[in-house]
Every structure is written in C-alpha cells, then in structure tokens.
Coordinates of C-alpha atoms in Angstrom, one line a residue:
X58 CA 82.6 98.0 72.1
X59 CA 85.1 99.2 69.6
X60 CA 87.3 95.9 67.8
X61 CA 90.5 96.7 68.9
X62 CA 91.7 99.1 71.8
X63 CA 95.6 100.4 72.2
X64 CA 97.2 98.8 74.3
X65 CA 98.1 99.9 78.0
X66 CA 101.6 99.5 78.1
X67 CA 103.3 99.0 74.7
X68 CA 106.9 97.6 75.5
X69 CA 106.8 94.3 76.9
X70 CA 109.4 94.8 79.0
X71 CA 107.5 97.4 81.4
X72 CA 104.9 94.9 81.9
X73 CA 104.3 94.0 85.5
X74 CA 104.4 90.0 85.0
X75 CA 107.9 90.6 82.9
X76 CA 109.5 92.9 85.7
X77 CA 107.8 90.3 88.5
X78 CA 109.7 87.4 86.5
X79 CA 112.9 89.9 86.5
X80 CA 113.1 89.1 90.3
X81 CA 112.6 85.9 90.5
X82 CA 114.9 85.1 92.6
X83 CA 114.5 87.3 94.8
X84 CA 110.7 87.0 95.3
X85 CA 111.0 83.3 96.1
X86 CA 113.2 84.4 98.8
X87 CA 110.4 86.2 100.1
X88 CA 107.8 83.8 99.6
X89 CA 109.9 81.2 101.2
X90 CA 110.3 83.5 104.3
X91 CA 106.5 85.0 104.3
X92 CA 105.1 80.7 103.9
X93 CA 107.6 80.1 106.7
X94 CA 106.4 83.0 108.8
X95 CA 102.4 81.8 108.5
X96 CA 103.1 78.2 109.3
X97 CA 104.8 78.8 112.5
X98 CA 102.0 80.8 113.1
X99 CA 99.7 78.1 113.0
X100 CA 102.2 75.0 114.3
X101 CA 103.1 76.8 117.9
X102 CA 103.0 73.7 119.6
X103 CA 105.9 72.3 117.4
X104 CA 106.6 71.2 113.4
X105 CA 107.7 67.3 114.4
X106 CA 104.0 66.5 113.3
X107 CA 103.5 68.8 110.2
X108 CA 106.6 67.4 108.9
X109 CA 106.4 63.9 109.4
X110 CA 102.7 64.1 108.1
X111 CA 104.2 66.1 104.3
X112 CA 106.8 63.8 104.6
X113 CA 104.8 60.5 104.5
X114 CA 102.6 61.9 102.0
X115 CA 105.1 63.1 99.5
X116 CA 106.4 59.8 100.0
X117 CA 103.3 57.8 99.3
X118 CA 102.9 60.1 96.3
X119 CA 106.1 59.2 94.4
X120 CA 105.7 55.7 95.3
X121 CA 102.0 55.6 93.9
X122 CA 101.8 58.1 91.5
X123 CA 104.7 59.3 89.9
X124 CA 104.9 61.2 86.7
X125 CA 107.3 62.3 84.1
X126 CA 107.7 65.7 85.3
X127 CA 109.0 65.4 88.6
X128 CA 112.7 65.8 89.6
X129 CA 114.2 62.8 88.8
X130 CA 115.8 62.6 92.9
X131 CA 112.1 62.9 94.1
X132 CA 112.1 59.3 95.1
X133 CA 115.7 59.4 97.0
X134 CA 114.7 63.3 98.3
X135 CA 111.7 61.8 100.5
X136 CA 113.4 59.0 101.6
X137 CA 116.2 61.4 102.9
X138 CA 114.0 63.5 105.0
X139 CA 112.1 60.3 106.2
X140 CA 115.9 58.9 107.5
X141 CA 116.7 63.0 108.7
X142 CA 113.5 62.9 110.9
X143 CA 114.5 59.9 112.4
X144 CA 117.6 61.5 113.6
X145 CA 116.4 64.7 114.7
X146 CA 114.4 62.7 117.0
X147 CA 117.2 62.0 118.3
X148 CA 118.9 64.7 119.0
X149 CA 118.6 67.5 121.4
X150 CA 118.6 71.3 119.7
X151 CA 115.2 69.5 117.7
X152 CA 113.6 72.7 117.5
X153 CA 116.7 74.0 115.1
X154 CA 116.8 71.4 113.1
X155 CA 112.7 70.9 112.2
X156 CA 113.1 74.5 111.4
X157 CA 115.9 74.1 108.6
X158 CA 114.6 70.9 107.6
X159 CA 110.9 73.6 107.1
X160 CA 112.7 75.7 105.0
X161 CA 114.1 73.0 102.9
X162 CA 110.8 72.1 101.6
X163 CA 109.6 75.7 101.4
X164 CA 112.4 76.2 98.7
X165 CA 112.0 73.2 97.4
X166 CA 108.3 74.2 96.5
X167 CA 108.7 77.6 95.5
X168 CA 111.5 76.3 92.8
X169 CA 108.6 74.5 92.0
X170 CA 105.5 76.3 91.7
X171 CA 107.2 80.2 90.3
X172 CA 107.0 80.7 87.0
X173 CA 109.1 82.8 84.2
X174 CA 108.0 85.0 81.6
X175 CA 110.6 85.5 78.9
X176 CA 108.9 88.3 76.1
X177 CA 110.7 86.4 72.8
X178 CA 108.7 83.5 74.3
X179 CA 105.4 84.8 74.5
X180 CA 105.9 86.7 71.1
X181 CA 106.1 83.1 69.4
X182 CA 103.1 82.3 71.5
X183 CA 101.0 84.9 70.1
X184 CA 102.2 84.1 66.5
X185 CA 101.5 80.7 67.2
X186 CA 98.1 81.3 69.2
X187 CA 96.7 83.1 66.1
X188 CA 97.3 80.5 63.9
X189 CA 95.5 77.9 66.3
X190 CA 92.4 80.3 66.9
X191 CA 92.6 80.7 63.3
X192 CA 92.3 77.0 62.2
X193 CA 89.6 76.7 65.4
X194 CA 87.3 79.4 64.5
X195 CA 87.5 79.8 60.3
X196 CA 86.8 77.3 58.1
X197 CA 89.3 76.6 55.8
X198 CA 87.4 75.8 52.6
X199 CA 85.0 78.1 50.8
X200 CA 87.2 81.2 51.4
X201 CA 90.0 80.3 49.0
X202 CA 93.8 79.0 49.1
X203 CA 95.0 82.9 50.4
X204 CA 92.4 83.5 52.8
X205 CA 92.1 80.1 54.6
X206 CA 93.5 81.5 57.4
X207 CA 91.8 84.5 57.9
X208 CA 92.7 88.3 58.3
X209 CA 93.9 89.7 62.2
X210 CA 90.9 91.8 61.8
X211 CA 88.3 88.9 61.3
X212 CA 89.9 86.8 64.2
X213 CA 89.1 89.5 66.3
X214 CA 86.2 89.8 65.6
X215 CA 85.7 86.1 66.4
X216 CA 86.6 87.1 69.5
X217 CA 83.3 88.8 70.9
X218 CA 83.9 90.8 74.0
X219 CA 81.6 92.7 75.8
X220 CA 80.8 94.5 79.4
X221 CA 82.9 96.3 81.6
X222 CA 86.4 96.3 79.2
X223 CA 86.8 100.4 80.0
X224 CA 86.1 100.3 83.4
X225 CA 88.6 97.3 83.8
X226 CA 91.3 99.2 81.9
X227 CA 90.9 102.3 83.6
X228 CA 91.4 100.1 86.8
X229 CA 94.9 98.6 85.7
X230 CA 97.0 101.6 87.1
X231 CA 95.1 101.8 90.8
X232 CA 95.9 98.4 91.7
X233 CA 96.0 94.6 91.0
X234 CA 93.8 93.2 88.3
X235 CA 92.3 89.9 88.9
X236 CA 90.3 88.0 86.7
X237 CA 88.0 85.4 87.6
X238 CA 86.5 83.3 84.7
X239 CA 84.1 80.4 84.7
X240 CA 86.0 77.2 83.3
X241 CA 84.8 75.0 80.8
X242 CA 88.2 74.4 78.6
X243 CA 91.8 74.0 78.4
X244 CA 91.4 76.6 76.0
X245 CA 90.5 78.9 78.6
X246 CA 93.5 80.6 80.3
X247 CA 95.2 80.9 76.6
X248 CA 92.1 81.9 74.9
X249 CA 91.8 85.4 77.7
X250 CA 95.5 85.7 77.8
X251 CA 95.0 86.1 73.8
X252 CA 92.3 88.4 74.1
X253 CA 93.1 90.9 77.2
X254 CA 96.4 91.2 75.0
X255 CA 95.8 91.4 71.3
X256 CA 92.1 92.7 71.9
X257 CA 91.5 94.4 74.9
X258 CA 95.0 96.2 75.4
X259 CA 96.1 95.0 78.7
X260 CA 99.5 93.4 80.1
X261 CA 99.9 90.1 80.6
X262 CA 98.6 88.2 83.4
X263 CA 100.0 85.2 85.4
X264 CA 97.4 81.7 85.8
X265 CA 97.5 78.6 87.6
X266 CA 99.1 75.6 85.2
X267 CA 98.2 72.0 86.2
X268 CA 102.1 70.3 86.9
X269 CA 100.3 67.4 84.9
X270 CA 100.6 69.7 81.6
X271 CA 104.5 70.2 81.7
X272 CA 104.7 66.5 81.1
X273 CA 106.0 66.9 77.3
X274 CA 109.2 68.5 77.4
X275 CA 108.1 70.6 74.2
X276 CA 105.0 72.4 76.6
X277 CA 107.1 72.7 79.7
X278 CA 109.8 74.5 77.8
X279 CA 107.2 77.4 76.3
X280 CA 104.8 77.3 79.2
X281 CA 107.3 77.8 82.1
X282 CA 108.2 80.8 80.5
X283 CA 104.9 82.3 79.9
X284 CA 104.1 83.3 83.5
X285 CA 102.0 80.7 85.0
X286 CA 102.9 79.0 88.0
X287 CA 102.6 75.6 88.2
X288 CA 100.0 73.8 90.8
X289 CA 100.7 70.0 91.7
X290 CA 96.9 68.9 92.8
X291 CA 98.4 65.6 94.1
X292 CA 99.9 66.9 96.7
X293 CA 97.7 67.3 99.7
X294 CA 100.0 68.2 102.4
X295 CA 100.0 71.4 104.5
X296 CA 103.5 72.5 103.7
X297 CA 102.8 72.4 100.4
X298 CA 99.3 73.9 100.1
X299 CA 100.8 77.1 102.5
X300 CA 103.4 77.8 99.9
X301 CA 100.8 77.5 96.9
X302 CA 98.6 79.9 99.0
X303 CA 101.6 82.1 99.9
X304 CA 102.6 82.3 96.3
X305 CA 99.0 83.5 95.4
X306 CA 99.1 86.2 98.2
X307 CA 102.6 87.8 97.9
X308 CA 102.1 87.5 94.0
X309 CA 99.3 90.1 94.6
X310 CA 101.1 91.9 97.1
X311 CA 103.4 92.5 94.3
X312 CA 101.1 94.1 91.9
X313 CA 101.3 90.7 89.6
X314 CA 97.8 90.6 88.0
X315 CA 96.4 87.2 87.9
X316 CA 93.4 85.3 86.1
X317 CA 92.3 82.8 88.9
X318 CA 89.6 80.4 88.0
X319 CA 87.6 80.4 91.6
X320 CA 85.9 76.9 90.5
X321 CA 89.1 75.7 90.9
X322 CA 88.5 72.9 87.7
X323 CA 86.7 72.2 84.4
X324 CA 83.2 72.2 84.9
X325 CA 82.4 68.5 84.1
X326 CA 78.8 68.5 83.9
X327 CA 78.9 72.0 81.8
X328 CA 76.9 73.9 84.8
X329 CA 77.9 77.2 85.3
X330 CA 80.1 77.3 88.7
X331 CA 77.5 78.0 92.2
X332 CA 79.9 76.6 94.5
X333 CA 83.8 78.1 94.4
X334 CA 87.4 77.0 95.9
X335 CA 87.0 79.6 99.0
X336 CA 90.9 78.9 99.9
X337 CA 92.0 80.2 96.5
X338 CA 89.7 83.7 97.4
X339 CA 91.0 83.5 100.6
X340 CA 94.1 84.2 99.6
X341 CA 92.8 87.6 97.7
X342 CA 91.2 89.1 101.1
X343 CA 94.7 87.8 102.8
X344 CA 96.9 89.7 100.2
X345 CA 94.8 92.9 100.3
X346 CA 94.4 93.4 104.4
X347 CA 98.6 92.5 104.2
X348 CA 98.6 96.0 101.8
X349 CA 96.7 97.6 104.4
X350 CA 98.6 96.8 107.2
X351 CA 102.1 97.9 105.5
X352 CA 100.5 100.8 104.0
X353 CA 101.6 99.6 100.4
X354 CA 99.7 101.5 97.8
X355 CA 98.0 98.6 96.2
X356 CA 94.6 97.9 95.9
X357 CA 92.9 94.4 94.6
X358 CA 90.1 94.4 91.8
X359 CA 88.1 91.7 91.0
X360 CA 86.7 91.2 87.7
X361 CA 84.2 88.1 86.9
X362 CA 84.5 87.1 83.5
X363 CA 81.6 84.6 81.3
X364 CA 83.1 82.9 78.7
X365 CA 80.6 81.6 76.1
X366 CA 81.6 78.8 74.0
X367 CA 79.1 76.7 71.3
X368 CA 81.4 73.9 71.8
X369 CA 83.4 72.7 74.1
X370 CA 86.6 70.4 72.5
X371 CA 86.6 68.3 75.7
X372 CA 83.0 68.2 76.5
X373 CA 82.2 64.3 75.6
X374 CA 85.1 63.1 78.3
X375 CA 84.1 65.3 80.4
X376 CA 80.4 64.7 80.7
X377 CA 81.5 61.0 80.9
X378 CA 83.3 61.9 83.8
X379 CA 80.6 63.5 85.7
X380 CA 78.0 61.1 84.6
X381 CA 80.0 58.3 85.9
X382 CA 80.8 59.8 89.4
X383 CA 77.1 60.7 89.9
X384 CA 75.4 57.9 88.8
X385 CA 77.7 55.4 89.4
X386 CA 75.7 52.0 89.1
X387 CA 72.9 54.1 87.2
X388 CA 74.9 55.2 84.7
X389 CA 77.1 52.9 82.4
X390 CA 79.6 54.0 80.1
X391 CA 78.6 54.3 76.6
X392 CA 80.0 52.5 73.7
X393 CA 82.2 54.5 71.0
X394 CA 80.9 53.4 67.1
X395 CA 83.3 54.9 66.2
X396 CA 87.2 53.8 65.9
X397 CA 90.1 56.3 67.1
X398 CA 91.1 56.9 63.1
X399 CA 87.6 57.3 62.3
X400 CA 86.9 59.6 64.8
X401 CA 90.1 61.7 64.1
X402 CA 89.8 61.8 60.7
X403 CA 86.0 62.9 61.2
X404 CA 87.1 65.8 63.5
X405 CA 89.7 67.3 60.9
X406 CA 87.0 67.3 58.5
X407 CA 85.3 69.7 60.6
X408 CA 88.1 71.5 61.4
X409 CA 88.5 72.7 57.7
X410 CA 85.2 73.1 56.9
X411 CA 83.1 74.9 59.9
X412 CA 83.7 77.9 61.7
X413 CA 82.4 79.3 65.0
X414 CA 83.0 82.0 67.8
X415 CA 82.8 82.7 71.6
X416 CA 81.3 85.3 73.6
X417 CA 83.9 86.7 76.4
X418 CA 81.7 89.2 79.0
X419 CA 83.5 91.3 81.4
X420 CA 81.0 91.9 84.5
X421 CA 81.4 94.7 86.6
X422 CA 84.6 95.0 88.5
X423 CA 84.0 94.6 92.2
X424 CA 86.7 95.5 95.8
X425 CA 87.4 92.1 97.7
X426 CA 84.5 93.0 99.9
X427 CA 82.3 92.7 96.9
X428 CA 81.9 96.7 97.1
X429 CA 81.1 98.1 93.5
X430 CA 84.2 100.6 91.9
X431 CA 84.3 103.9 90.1
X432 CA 86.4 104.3 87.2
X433 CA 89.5 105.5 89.9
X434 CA 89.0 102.2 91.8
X435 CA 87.6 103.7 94.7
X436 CA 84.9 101.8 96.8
X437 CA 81.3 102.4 96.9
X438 CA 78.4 101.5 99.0
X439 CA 75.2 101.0 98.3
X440 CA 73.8 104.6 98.0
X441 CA 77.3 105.3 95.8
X442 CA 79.1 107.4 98.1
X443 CA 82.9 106.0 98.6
X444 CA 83.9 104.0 101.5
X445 CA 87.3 103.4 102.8
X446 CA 87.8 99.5 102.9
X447 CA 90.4 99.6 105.4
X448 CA 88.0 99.8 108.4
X449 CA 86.8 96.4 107.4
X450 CA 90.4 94.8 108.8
X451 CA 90.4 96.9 111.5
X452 CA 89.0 96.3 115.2
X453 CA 89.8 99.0 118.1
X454 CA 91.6 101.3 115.7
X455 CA 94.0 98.7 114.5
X456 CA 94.7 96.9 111.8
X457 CA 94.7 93.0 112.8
X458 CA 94.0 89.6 111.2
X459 CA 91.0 87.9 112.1
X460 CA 89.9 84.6 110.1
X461 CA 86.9 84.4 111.5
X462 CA 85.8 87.9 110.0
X463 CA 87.9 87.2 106.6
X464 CA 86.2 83.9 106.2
X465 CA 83.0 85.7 105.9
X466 CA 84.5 88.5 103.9
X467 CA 85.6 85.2 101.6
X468 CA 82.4 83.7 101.3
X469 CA 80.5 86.8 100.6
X470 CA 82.9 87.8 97.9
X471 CA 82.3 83.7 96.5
X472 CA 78.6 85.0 96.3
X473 CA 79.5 88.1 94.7
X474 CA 81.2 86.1 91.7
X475 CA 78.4 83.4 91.4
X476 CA 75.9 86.2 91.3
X477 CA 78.0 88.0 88.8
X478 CA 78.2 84.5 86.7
X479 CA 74.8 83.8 86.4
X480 CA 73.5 88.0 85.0
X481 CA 76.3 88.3 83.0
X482 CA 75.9 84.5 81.1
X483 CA 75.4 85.3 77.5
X484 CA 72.8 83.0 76.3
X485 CA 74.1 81.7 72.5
X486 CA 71.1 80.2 70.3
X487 CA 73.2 76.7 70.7
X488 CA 72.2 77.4 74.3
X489 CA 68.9 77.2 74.1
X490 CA 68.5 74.5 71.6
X491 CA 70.1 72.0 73.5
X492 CA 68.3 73.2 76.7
X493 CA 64.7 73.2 74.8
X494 CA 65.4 69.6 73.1
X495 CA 66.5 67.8 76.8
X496 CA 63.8 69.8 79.0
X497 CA 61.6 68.6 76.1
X498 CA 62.7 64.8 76.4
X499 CA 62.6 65.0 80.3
X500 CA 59.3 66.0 80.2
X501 CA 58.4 63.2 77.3
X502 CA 60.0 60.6 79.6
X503 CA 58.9 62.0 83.1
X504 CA 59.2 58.7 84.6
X505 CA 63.2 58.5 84.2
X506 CA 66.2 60.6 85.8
X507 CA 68.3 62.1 84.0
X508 CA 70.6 58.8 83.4
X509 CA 67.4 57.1 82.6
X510 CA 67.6 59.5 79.9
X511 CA 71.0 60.1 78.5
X512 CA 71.2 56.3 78.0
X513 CA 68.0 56.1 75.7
X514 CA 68.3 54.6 72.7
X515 CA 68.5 57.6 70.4
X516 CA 66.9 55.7 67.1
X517 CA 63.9 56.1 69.5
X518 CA 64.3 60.1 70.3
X519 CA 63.3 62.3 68.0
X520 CA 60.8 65.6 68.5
X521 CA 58.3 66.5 66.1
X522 CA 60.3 69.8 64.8
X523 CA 56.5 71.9 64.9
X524 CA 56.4 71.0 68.5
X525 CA 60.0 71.9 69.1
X526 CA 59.4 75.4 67.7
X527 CA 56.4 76.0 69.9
X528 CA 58.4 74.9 72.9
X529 CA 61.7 76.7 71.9
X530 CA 59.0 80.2 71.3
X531 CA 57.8 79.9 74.9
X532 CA 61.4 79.4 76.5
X533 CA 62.9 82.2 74.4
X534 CA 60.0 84.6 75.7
X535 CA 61.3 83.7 79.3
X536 CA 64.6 84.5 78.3
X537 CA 63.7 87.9 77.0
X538 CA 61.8 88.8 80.5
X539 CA 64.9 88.0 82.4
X540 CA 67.1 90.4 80.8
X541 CA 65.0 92.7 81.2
X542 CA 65.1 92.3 84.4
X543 CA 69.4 92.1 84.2
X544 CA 69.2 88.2 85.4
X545 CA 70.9 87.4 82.4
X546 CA 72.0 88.4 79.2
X547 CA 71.3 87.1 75.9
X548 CA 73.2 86.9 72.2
X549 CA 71.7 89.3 69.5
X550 CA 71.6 86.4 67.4
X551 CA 68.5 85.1 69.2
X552 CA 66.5 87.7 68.4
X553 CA 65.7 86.6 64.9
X554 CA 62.8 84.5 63.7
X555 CA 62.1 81.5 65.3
X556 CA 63.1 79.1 62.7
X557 CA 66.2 80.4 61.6
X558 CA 67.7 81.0 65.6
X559 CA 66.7 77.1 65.7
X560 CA 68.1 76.7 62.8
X561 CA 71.6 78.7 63.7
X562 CA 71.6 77.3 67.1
X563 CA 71.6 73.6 65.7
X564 CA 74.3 74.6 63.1
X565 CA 76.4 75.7 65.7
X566 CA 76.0 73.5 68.8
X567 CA 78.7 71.4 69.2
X568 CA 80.3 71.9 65.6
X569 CA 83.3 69.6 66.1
X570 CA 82.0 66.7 67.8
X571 CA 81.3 63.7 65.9
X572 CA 78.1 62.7 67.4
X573 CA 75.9 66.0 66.5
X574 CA 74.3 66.7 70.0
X575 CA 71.1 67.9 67.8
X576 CA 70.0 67.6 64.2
X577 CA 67.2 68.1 61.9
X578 CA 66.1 64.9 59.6
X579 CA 62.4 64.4 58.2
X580 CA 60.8 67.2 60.1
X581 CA 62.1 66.0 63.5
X582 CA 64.8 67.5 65.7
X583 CA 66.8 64.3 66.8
X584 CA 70.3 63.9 68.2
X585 CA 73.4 61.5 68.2
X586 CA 74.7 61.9 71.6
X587 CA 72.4 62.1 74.0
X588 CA 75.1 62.7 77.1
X589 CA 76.7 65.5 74.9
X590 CA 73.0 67.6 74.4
X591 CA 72.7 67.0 78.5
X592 CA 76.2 69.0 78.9
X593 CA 75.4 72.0 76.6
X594 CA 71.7 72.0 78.3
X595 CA 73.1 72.1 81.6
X596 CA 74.8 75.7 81.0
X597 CA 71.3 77.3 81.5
X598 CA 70.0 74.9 84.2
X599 CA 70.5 77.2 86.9
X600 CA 68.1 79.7 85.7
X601 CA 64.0 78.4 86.3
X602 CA 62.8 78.0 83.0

C-alpha cells in the first residue's frame, strides 16, 4: 500500500465524532429516553425490583471499592435513593415515582459514560502521540543529536499497515465504520486512532475508556475530550449495563464510527481472541435492524483489524496474571532479581537505544450478518450477487425485533471476527521464535504442563542452537503452506535465510523487557523469562503446528 493516503475529510470540524460531540447534549437526551424505553420493555411486571437490586449494588460498590474518580456525593447519592425507595413503598402513585426515580439514574449514567471531542485537544494529542511513538519505535542513539527523533516520514513507515485500507475508505461515506481489533495493549486504541488518522486518512473514531484510567486529573482532562466514552466495569447492575449498551447502539444510529474491541479486555495469556463479548456485538445487530425499521439511511460495516506487535510493554504482568488464575496452587509467583530502580533504569536504556515496529492488517470488511461488501457497501452472498439485508429482521413482511434470531445473527458475526483474526494474523519472525523455542522445551520436558514449565529453572534451559534451526526450518515450512492456503499471513521478513530470520526474530522479541524472553550464548538459544517466551508463543497457538 502506498505510505500515506489523503485524508477523507480535511477540516476537523466536519468530522462525524466532532459534530456528534457538538450535540451532546442533546443526544444524552435521547439516550436517556431510548435506555428508558428498552428497560420498560423488559421490566413489565414493575421496576421496584430492578431498582432496589442497582441500588444495593451501587451501594456496595462505593462502600467496597471506591476510587478517585467518582463524584465526590457518590457515597450520600446511594444512600438517598436507598432512603427514597423506602418511601415510595410507601406511598400510593408507586408506579410514578419508580419511573422518575429510573430516569434519575439513566441521566445520571449517561453524564457519565458520553464523551467530548474538542479538535485543539486532539491536535496536542497528535503532536504529543508522535513524539511518544517516536521515542517507542526509534532508537535514539546511533542516528545523531538532530535525528533522534526521527522524520514524520520514517514513523510512518513504522507503522506497517496492510489489507483492506481502500475498500474500508471507500466504505466511510455509505455508512458507520466499525473497527474491531484484537487487544493486547493499552497502546492499542491510541496507537489505531494514530494511524487511521495520520496514515490511513480517515476521521476520528470514538473507543471504550476504562473509568479506572481517568483517575489522574492530567489524563481525565485530555481523554474526556478525545471522544471515548468512559465504561465503569465495576458496576454490574442492569440499569447501568442498558445505558452502556444503549450508548453503543444510538452512537451508531448516529453515524458515530467506533473501534470496539469485541474481546472485551487485554488478552492476558497473549492468545489471539476465540471467544468474544457477544453483548457488546449485540448492540451492532440492535443498532442496524433500529436503521431499518425507521428507514434511516445508515448502514453498519464491520472491519476486523490484527495488530502485530514484537513486544508487548505490559506483557510480564499480564502473563502473571493469567498464570496465576489458571494455575492457581500450580503456579507460584515468581521472584523479581531485580529492584524497581534497577529495572527502570534498565528499561530507559532500551528505550534510547533499540527500535522496533508493528504490523496493523485490515481484513476484509464484512455487513453485521457477516455478508462480504463491495466497494459501495452493498451486501453480497455467497455466489457475489447483492442481497438486501433487510429481509433478515423481517418476519411476515414486517420489520420486528426478535432476540432469539439476533442472538444467532450475534454469534455468527462473533465467528465471522475470530475467523477473520486467525487468516489475517501476521506472523513476525519474533513470533515464531518464541513459539519454536517453548514447543521445543515442551516437547524436551513432556512429562510437565505448561506451569511445570514456565517455572523451570532457566540456568538449566538452554537448546542446542543447530537443533533449534532444524526445528524453527520445519515450523517455518508449515507456515509457508498455510498461507498459501489464506489460513494466515506471514511477515516478508521471514522469508530470509534461516539464520538470520532466527537471528532478527530474537533481536526483536520482546526488545524492552528486561528479562530477554530468548537469547543466543555459546551456541545455545536460552532465555531469561521463561513466563514471558510462553506469552509471545501463545500468539500462534491457535494454529496446529
């Protein structure tokens, strides 16, 4: 693909997440009506019990786990509405009363979870983003004092995008764009924000920000107003987790292109994603049969997305954290050698002096029935002729809702993305290497599971680095014959000759850790953290190697 494409829509100002923030206001006065709407939909029999049930669990929230960000009358604000339930009990007109005290918490939530986007805002945030991806992904040293930080032009190409980018452009003025990465970082809604912008030419598009993040006053003041809204996964009531779904429909109603991540969190062990958050897709069938029903001109694209990484910053805690829930008593906590100074000192060391890159592939854009799309955004079937997805939320001629049949449209469209996930994976060198070195050890020690293995003493791992070529040959082979059958796609750079893709793939693997997950000492591949090479192994686990 070319480096740099023009971009959609040039002024800011005409983008469809600035005019969306514009009216505000008046959008959460819809979403507070269209959440209120579907939950007396569901709560015909009366909202005494779907209030007292938010209202006890809100309050065992702020009692048990309060944080920074909240309003500071949370704690008083629950105990109201426990003392106003009370009363209403009491009273006769009940019915008129749950219903205001409903749309007090509706508000209260949608205050909450809609977002802003202010364009001198995100300007700094570009500015500022470049610097970061900058410092992330050029070395400092070696280059000299003027071009430490890199030209525009070489950060882009840092940035190495490929797939479906035309087709997905050529969709943006048919309908709503949504994006649907894996997850493996924090970096990750920033990092394709960045790159659909500065690279790829498109608008902006509004994520899903974890409430937990707007805990430093300096973050919440620049994120609010960068167009995410804000999810609170503490609270577990079904007030609250209507409105958050609400907010995800109407936002697409409204033509507001979103990146939702469908795994709904980090992946801990580094897996690719095979089982997805069907509520959050739910809400994209929901939001396009509401288009069809009020014949609004808006149709929904979705557009898997494979981010590649050789490292992942967070990867060490959150291996830990997956080790620890799965094993449990067979898996203890490792030790750090390392002190907190040491360790930070060690990682700014390889900040200025290594560089790296990630792969970003775009798969092919899909309808929310999982129908393939021409470049107009019209549906197709399996022989390529177009089909009107409107008869699938229809029965007898009209236009209905039915979860039954959209919980099936949901699940298929789940399998759509996972398919999508696992032929459009790009395959890095520091992919394989870690794979080939752990499949290697498992074999070596057949008699231990995998926590048997990742606690090891790793003075006593090492492979013989002849036998780890031989190994890494045969695997590589494999990889090559499942391309060509389109099960996956690999990285150019492993076409090269065996020892220097080993060599490259090493190099690269986890460049800012300090615990190398793989290196090469007296002709034998060994490693220093035997949890980390199990998480950058796992992201080609699901393929049968």
């Amino acid at each position: 693909m070319q480096s740099k494409y023009p971009h959609i829509i040039k002024d800011i100002e005409d983008w469809p997440i600035r005019k969306f923030a514009k009216n505000r206001p008046q959008f959460i006065q819809e979403l507070n009506q269209y959440t209120y709407t579907r939950i007396k939909e569901q709560y015909k029999d009366g909202l005494e019990p779907l209030l007292s049930k938010t209202v006890y669990l809100e309050s065992q929230r702020v009692k048990n786990n309060p944080w920074k960000v909240d309003p500071p009358d949370d704690k008083e604000y629950w105990k109201e509405l426990k003392a106003e339930l009370t009363q209403i009990a009491e009273r006769n007109n009940q019915d008129e009363a749950y219903d205001k005290l409903l749309r007090r918490i509706i508000n209260r939530y949608s205050e909450e979870i809609v977002g802003d986007f202010v364009p001198k805002t995100y300007r700094f945030a570009k500015v500022f983003l470049s610097g970061f991806f900058r410092r992330i992904y050029f070395k400092a040293f070696g280059h000299g004092f003027f071009k430490m930080w890199g030209s525009k032009d070489k950060l882009l190409s840092k940035f190495r995008v490929s797939g479906s980018v035309e087709h997905v452009r050529a969709l943006y003025d048919h309908g709503t764009v949504i994006l649907v990465p894996t997850h493996f970082s924090n970096l990750d809604s920033i990092q394709i924000g960045y790159v659909t912008d500065v690279k790829i030419g498109l608008p902006g598009f509004s994520f899903g920000a974890g409430l937990n993040l707007y805990d430093m006053e300096i973050i919440a003041y620049y994120l609010h107003r960068l167009g995410p809204y804000r999810v609170d996964r503490r609270k577990k009531n079904p007030i609250y987790l209507e409105n958050l779904k609400s907010y995800t429909s109407l936002s697409l109603v409204k033509r507001n292109s979103n990146i939702f991540f469908p795994g709904g969190t980090r992946s801990r062990s580094g897996h690719l994603e095979d089982k997805l958050k069907l509520g959050l897709l739910g809400s994209v069938i929901d939001a396009q049969r509401y288009c069809i029903k009020h014949n609004l001109d808006n149709k929904i694209f979705i557009v898997p997305v494979v981010v590649s990484y050789n490292f992942v910053l967070e990867a060490d805690s959150l291996i830990e954290q997956h080790l620890r829930k799965t094993g449990r008593e067979k898996y203890m906590k490792t030790k750090k050698r390392r002190g907190k100074v040491k360790s930070t000192l060690s990682f700014i060391k390889r900040l200025y002096t290594r560089e790296s890159d990630v792969a970003l592939k775009f798969a092919p854009p899909i309808d929310v029935i999982g129908n393939s799309l021409n470049l107009s955004g019209e549906s197709l079937d399996r022989n390529g002729q177009i089909v009107d997805i409107s008869q699938f939320f229809e029965k007898e001629g009209e236009k209905n809702k039915d979860l039954q049949r959209e919980t099936v449209y949901t699940k298929k469209l789940a399998d759509k993305i996972v398919d999508a996930f696992r032929e459009e994976n790009v395959i890095l060198a520091s992919h394989l290497v870690a794979f080939a070195a752990f499949k290697f050890l498992q074999e070596k020690h057949s008699e231990l599971d995998i926590f048997g293995i990742v606690q090891l003493p790793i003075n006593e791992v090492s492979i013989p680095y002849e036998e780890f070529m031989l190994y890494f040959s045969v695997l590589r082979d494999k990889l090559f014959k499942m391309k060509a059958l389109s099960l996956l796609d690999i990285d150019p750079e492993l076409n090269g000759e065996v020892g220097e893709t080993i060599l490259l793939g090493i190099k690269n693997l986890g460049i800012y850790h300090s615990d190398s997950p793989l290196y090469i000492e007296n002709k034998f591949v060994k490693t220093k953290s035997l949890k980390l090479l199990f998480y950058y192994h796992n992201r080609m686990d699901a393929y049968s190697l």
